[in-house]
Tab-separated table of C-alpha atoms in Angstrom:
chain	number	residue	atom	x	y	z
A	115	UNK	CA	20.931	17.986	88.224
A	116	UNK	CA	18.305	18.555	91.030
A	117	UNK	CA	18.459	18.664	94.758
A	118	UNK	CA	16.667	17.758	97.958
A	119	UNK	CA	17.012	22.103	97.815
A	120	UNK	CA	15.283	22.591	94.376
A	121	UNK	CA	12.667	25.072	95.448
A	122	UNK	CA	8.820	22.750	94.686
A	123	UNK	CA	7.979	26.373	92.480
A	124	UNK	CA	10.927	25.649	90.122
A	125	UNK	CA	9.874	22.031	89.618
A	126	UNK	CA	6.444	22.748	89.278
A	127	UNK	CA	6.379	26.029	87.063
A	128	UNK	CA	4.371	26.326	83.901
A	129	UNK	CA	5.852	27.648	80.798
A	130	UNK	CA	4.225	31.581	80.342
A	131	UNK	CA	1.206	31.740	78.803
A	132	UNK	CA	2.578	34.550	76.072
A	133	UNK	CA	-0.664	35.588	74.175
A	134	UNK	CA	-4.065	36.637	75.058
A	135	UNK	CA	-7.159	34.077	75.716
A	136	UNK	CA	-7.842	34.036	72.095
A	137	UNK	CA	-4.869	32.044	71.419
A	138	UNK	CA	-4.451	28.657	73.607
A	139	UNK	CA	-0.806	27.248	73.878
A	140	UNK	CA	-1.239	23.543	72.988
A	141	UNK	CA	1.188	22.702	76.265
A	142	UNK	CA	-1.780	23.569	78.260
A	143	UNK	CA	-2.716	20.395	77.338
A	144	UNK	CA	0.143	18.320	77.697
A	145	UNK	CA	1.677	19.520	80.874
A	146	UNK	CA	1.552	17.022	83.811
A	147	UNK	CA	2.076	20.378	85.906
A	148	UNK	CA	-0.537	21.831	84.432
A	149	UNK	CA	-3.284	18.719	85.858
A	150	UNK	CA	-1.577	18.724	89.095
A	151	UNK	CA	-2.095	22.444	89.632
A	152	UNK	CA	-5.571	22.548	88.174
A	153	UNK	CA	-6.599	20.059	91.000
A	154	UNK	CA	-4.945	22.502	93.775
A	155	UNK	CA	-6.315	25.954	92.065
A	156	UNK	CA	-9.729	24.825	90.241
A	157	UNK	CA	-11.489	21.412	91.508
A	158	UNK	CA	-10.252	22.084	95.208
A	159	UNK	CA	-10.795	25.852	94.353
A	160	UNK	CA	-13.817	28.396	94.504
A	161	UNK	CA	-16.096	26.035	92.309
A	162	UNK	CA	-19.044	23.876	92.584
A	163	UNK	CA	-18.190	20.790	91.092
A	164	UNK	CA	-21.196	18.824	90.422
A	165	UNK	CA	-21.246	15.081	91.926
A	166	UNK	CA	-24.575	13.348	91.050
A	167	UNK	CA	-28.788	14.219	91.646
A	168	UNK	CA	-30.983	14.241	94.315
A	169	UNK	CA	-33.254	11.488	92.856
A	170	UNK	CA	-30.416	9.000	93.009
A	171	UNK	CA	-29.802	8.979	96.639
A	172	UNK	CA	-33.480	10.083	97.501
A	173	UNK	CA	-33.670	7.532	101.285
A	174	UNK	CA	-31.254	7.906	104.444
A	175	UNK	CA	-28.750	5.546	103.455
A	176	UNK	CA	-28.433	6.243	99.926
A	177	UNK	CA	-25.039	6.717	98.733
A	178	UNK	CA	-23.070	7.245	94.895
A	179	UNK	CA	-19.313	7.797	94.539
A	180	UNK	CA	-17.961	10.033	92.218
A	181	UNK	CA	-14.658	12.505	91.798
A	182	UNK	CA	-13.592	15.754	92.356
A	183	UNK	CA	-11.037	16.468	89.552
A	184	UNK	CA	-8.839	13.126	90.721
A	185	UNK	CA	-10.320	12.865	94.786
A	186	UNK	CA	-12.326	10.193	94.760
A	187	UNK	CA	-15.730	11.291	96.941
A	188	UNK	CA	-18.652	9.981	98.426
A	189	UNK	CA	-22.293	11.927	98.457
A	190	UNK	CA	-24.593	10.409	101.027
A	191	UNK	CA	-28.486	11.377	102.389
A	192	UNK	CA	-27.669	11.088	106.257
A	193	UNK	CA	-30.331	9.948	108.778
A	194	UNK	CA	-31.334	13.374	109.286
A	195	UNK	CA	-32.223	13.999	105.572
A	196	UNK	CA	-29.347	16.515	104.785
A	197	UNK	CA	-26.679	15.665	101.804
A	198	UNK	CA	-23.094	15.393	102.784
A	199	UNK	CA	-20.476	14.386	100.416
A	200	UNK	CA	-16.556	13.653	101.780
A	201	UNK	CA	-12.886	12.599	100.257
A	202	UNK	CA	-13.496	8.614	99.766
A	203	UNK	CA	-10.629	7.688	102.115
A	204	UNK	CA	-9.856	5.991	104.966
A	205	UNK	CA	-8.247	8.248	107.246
A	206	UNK	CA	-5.563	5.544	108.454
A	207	UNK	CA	-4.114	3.705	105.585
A	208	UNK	CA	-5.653	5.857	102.822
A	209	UNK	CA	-7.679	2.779	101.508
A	210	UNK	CA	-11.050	4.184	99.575
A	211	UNK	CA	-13.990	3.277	101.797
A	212	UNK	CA	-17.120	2.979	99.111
A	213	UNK	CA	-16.083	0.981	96.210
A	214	UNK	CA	-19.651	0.583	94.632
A	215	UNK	CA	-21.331	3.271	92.286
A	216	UNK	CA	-23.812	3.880	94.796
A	217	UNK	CA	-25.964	1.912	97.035
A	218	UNK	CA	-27.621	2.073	100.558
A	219	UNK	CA	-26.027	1.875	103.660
A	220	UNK	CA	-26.430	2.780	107.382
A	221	UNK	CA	-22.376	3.995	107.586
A	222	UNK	CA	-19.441	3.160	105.644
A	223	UNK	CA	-16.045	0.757	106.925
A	224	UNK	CA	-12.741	0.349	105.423
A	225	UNK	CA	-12.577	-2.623	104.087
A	226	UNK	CA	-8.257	-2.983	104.809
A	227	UNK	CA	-8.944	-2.898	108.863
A	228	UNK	CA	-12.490	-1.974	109.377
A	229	UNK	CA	-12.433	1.339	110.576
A	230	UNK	CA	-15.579	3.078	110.179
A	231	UNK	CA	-17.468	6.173	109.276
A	232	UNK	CA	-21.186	7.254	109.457
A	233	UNK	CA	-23.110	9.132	106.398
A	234	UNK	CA	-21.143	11.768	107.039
A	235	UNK	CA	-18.116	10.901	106.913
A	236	UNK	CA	-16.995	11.111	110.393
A	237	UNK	CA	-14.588	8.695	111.689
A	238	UNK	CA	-17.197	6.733	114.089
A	239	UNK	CA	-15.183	3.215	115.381
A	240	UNK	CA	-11.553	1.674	114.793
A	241	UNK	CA	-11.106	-2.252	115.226
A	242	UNK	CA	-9.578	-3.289	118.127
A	243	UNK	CA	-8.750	0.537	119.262
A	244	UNK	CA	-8.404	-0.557	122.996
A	245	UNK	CA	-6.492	-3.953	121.908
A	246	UNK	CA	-7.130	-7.560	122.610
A	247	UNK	CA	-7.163	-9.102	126.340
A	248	UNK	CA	-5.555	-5.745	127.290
A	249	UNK	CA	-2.732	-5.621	124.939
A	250	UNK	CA	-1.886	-3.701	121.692
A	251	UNK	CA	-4.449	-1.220	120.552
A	252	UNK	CA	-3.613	2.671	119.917
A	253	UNK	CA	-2.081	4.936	122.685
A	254	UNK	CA	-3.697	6.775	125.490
A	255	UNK	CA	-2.696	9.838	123.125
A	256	UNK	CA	-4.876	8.626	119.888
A	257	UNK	CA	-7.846	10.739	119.143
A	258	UNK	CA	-10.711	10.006	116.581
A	259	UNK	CA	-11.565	13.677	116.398
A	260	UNK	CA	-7.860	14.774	115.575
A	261	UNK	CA	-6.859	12.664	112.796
A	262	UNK	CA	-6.449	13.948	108.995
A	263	UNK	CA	-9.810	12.551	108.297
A	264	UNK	CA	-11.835	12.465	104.879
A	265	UNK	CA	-12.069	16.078	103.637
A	266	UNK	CA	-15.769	17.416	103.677
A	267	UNK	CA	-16.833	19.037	101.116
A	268	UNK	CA	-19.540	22.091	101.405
A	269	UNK	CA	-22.755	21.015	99.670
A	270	UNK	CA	-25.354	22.832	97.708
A	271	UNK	CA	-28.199	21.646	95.475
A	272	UNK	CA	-29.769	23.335	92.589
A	273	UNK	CA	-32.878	22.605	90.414
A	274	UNK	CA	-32.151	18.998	92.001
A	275	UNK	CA	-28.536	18.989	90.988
A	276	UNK	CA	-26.072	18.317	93.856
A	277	UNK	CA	-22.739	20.303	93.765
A	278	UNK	CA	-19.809	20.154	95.953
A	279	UNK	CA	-16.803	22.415	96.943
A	280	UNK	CA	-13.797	22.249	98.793
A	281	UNK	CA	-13.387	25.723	99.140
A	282	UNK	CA	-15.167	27.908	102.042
A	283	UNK	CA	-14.776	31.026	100.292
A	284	UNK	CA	-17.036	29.338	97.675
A	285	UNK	CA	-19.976	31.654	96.621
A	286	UNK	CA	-23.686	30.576	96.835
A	287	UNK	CA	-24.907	28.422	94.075
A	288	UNK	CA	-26.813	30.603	92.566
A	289	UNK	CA	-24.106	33.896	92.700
A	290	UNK	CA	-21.202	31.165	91.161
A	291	UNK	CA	-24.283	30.469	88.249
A	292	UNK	CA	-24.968	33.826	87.870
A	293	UNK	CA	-28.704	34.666	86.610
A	294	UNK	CA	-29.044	33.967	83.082
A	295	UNK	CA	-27.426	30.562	83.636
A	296	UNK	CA	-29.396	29.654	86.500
A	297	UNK	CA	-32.583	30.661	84.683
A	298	UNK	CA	-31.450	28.290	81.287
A	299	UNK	CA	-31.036	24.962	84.228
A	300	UNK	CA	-34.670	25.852	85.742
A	301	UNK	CA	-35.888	25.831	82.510
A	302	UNK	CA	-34.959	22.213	81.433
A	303	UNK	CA	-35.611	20.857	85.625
A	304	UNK	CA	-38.643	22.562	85.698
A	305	UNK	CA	-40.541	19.548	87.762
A	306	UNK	CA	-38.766	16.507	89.390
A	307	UNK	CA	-36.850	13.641	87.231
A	308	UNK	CA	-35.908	10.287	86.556
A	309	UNK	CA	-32.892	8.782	85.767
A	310	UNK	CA	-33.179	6.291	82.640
A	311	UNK	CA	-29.725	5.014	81.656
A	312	UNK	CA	-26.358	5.905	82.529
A	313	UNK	CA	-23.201	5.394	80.506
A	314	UNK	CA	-19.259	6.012	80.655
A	315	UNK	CA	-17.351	7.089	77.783
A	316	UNK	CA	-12.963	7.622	78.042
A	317	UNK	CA	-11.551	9.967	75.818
A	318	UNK	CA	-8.078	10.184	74.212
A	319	UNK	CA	-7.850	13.737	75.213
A	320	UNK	CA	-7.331	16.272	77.470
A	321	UNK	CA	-10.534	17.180	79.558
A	322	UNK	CA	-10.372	20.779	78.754
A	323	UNK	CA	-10.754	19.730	74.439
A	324	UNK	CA	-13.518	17.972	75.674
A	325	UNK	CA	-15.335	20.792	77.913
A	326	UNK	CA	-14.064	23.733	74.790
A	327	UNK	CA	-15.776	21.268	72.217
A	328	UNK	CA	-19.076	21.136	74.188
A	329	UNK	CA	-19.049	25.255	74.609
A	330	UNK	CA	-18.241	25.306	70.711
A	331	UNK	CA	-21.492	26.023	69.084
A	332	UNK	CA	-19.200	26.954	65.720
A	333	UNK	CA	-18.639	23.306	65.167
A	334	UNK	CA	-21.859	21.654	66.030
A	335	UNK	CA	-23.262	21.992	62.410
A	336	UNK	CA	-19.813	21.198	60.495
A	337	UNK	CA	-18.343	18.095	62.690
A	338	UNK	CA	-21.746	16.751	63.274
A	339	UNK	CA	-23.377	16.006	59.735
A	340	UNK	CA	-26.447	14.413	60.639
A	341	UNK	CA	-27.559	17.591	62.430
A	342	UNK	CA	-27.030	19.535	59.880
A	343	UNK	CA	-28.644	16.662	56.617
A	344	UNK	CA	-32.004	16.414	58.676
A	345	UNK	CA	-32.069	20.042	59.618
A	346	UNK	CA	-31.980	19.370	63.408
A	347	UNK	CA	-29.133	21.913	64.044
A	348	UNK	CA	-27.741	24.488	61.795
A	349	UNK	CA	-25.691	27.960	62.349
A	350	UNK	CA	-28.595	30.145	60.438
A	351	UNK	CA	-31.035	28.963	62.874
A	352	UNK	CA	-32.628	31.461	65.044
A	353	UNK	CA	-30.822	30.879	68.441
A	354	UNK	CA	-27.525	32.280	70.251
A	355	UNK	CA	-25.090	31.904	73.163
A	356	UNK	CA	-25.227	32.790	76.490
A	357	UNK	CA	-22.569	33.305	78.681
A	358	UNK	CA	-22.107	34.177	81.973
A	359	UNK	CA	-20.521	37.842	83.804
A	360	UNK	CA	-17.366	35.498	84.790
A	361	UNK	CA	-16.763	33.574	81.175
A	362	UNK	CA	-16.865	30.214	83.164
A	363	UNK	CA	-20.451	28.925	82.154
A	364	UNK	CA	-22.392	29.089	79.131
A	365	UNK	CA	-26.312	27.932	77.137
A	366	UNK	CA	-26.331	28.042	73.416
A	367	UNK	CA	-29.653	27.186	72.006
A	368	UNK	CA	-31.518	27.181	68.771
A	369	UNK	CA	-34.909	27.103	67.463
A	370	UNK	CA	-36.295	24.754	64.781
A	371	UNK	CA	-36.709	26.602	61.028
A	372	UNK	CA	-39.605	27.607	59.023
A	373	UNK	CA	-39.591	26.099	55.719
A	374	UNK	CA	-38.522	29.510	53.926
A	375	UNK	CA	-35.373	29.528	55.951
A	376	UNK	CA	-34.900	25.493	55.391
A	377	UNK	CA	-34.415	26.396	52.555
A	378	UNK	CA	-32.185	29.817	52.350
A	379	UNK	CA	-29.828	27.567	55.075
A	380	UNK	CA	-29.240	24.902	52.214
A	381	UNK	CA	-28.257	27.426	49.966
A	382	UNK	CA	-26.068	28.970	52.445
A	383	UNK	CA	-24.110	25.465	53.028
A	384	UNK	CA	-24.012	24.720	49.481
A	385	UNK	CA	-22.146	27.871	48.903
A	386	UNK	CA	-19.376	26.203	51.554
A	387	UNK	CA	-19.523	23.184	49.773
A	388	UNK	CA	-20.483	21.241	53.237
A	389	UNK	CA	-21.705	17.491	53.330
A	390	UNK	CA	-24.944	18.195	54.231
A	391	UNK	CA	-26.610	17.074	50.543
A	392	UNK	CA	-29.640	14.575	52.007
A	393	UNK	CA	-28.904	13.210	48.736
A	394	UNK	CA	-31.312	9.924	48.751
A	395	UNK	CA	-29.976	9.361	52.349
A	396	UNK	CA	-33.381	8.635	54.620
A	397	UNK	CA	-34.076	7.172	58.212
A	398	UNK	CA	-35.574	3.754	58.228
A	399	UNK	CA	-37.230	4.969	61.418
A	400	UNK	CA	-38.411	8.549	60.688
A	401	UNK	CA	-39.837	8.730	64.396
A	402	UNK	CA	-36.635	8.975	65.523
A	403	UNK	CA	-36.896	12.935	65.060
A	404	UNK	CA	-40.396	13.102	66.318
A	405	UNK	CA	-40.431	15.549	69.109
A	406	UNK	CA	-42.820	17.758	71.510
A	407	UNK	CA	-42.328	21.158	71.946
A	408	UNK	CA	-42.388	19.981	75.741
A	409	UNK	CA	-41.129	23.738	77.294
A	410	UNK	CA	-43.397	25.555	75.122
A	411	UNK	CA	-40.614	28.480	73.571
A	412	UNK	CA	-39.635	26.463	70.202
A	413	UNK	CA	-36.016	25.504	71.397
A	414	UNK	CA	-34.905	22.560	69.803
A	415	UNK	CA	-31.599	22.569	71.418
A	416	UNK	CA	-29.769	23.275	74.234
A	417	UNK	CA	-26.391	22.691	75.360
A	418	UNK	CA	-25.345	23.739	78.374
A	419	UNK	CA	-22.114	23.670	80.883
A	420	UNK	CA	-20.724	25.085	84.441
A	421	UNK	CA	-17.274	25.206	85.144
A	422	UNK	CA	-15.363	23.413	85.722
A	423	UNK	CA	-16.723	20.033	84.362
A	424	UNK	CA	-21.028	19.426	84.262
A	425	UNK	CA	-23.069	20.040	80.845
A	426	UNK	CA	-26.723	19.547	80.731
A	427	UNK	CA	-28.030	18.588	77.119
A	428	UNK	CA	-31.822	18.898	75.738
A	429	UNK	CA	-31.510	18.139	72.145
A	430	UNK	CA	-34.965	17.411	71.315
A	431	UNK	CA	-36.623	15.492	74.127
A	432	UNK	CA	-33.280	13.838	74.899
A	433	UNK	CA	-32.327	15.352	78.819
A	434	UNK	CA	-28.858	14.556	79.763
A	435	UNK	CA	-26.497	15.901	82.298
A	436	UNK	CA	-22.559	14.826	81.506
A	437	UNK	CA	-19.657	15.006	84.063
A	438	UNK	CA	-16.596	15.696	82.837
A	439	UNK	CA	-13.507	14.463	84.848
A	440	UNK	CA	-9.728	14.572	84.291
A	441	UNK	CA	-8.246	10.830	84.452
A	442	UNK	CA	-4.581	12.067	82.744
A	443	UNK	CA	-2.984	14.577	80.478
A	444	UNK	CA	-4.136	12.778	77.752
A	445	UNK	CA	-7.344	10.942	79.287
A	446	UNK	CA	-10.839	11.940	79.933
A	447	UNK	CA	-14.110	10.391	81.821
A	448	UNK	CA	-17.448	11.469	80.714
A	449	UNK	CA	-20.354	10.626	82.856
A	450	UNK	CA	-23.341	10.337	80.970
A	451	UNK	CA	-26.995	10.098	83.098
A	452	UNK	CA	-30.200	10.092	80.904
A	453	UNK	CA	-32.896	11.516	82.090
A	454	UNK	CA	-36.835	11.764	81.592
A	455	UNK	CA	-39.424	13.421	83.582
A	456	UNK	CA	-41.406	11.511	86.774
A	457	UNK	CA	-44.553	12.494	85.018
A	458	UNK	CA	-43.544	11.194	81.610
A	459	UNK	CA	-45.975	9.325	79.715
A	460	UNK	CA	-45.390	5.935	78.440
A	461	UNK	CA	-45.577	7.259	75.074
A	462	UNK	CA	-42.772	10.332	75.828
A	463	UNK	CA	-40.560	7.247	77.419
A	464	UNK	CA	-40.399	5.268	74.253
A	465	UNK	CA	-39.741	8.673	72.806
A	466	UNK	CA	-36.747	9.941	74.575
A	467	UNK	CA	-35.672	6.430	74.630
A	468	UNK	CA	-35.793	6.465	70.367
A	469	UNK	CA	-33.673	10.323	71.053
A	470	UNK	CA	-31.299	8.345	73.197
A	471	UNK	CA	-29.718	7.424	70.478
A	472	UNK	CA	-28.903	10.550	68.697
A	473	UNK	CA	-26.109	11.106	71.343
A	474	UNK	CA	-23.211	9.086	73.141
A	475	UNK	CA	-20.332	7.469	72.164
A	476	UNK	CA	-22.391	5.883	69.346
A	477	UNK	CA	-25.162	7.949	68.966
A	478	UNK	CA	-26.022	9.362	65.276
A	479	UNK	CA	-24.840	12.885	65.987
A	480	UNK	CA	-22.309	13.194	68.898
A	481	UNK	CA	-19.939	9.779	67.781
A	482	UNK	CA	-17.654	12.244	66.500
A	483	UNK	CA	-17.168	14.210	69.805
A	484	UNK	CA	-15.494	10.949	71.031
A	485	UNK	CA	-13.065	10.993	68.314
A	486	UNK	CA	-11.877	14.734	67.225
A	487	UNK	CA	-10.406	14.748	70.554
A	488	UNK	CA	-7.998	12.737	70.215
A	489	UNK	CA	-7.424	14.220	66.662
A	490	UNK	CA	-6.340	17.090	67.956
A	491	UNK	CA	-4.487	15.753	70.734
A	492	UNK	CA	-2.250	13.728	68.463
A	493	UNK	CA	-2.281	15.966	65.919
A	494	UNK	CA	-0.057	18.406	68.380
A	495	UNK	CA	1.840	15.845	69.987
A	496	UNK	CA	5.037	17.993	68.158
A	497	UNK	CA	3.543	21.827	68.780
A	498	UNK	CA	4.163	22.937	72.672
A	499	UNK	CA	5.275	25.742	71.759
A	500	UNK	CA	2.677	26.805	69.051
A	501	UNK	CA	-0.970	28.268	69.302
A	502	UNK	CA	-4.551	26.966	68.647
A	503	UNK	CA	-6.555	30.362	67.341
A	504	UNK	CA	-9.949	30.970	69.074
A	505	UNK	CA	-11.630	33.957	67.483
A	506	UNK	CA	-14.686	33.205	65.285
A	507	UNK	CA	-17.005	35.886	66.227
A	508	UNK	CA	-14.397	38.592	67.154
A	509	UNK	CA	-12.165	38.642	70.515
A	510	UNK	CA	-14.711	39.259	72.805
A	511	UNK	CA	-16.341	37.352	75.334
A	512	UNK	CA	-19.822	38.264	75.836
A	513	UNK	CA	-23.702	36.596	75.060
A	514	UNK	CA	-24.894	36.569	71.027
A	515	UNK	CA	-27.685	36.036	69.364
A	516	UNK	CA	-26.234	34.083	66.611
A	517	UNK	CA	-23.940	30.834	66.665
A	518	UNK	CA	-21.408	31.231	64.325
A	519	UNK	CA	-18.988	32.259	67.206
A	520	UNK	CA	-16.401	30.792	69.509
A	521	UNK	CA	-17.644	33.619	72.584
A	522	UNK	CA	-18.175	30.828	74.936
A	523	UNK	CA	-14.647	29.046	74.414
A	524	UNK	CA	-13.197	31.975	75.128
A	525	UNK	CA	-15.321	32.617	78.250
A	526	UNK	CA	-14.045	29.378	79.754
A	527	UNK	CA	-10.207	30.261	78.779
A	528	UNK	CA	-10.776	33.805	80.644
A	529	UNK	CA	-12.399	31.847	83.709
A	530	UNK	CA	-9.584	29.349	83.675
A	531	UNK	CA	-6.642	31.701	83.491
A	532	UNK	CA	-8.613	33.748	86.229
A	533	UNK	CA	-8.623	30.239	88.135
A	534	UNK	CA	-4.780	28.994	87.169
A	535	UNK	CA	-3.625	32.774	87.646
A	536	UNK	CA	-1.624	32.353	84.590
């Protein structure tokens, strides 16, 4: 029986995390703690969560909504050309005061009683403050400036990628990237872009399977069988994994084959008696893997993430950033934006437009992402107290050059515990 006295620590408290961050205790992802927490310690912590690009709110006015972890948030361009981004809530009944995706606007009001905020989210007018014909209206004590407002984020933009933190102790952008990772993003947004389709896609899962699977290079080749039957992605490709001095971000990459190793790969794969036989299996539309070497150093692929939730994807000429948000222990949001180039060429638009569909919820190689979530998620529904095992490639966590490793996974797990404190 509990109490009004029951210490908030005791109700709260996780079960102990027994093992090291090569084996992941499956109530880490069924915990309700565990999401409340996360929000406190990670998306309202140290980190730059990313909330949307420059390009899409490019004029004064311009505004897209968006979360942090759960907090719903607004990123606006203000009058005087800066980015500010704030909690999407009214700071007197709590009623969110952007509804839309995005938009333009000159300031923002609460739809419940029409208070209203400018582009930065600062509490600007309330209805009817002084009353009507003398009457009513808030006391000689009420102050606009001292109410429990919209939180403001901090906000930082990289490589035309806006991020936002909640944290002051936050680090620069490019210290919390570190380097190597910040290098990988400039390579992809090497000249400015252009959003060409957007998409959402829920998840049966917990967001962390989601954010491992994407940092899971091991997989990529096995799970995903049209990679691997028209040679776009195998683990004997020349490539490797990078990951960052903290274990929180990561780039794996590969590079297309010569036809020698085309062919010692197949022999490798029929050894493990893997579906990847092209048998008399052929695209109807074989232009749907022609590509441009369009950064000029042979990578084919790239996969990409930052902690705690934004991947960037060049498979190909496919450009995608992803945003991956928590909606439940068992429930995930990903954010998909398409991108191409502002220079593009009609030609490289019907191009990455053809790529398009390689990836998504239906796309030829990444429909299975949307559905070993929840695989694994039910498939532990009856093990909180057992262990998933995380340690292809060794137990280190460090950069490779070869795939055939889980390094990255357990570079997140070490960033997260780091995060948690558990």
């Amino acid at each position: 029986m509990t109490t009004d006295a029951t210490p908030a620590a005791q109700a709260t408290a996780l079960p102990k995390w027994e093992r090291d961050s090569t084996e992941i205790p499956y109530w880490i992802y069924q915990d309700e703690n565990v999401l409340k927490q996360e929000q406190e310690k990670i998306y309202q912590g140290p980190v730059w969560n990313y909330l949307c690009l420059e390009v899409e709110i490019p004029n004064a006015g311009d505004y897209r909504t968006t979360f942090v972890g759960a907090m719903p948030v607004v990123v606006a361009r203000n009058t005087d050309g800066e980015i500010y981004a704030f909690e999407n809530r009214c700071a007197h009944r709590g009623a969110l005061i952007a509804f839309e995706d995005g938009g333009n606007t000159p300031d923002f009001t609460c739809v419940y009683h029409a208070w209203n905020y400018d582009l930065a989210g600062t509490l600007k007018g309330v209805a009817f403050e002084h009353g009507v014909n003398g009457k009513g209206g808030m006391p000689s004590t009420f102050s606009k400036e001292s109410l429990n407002g919209p939180k403001k984020l901090r906000t930082a933009t990289f490589c035309g990628l806006v991020f936002g933190s909640l944290d002051e102790d936050v680090p620069p952008i490019e210290e919390y990237l570190g380097e190597d990772i910040a290098a990988r993003i400039e390579r992809v947004l090497n000249r400015p872009v252009k959003v060409t389709g957007r998409f959402k896609q829920m998840f049966s899962n917990n967001w962390k399977m989601y954010f491992e699977n994407v940092k899971d290079s091991y997989h990529a080749s096995l799970l995903h069988t049209f990679f691997t039957t028209f040679r776009l992605n195998r683990l004997s490709q020349k490539g490797g994994v990078i990951v960052s001095e903290t274990g929180a971000h990561h780039a794996s990459y590969s590079l297309i084959d010569t036809d020698e190793a085309k062919a010692a790969a197949s022999s490798e794969y029929d050894n493990e008696k893997l579906r990847t036989d092209i048998g008399d299996y052929r695209l109807a539309d074989p232009s749907l893997l022609e590509g441009v070497d369009e950064f000029g150093d042979g990578i084919t692929l790239q996969i990409l993430s930052v902690f705690p939730g934004f991947v960037l994807q060049q498979i190909r000429n496919s450009i995608a950033v992803r945003q991956v948000l928590p909606k439940g222990e068992e429930r995930t949001e990903l954010n998909w934006t398409y991108l191409g180039f502002a220079d593009d060429t009609p030609a490289m638009d019907t191009m990455r437009l053809k790529q398009g569909n390689l990836i998504g919820p239906s796309g030829f190689v990444s429909m299975e992402d949307g559905a070993v979530g929840s695989f694994v998620q039910r498939g532990i529904c009856c093990a909180s107290s057992e262990y998933g095992i995380i340690q292809m490639g060794g137990k280190e966590v460090g950069s490779t050059d070869y795939r055939a490793t889980e390094t990255s996974v357990r570079g997140f797990w070490k960033a997260y515990r780091n995060y948690m404190g558990i």
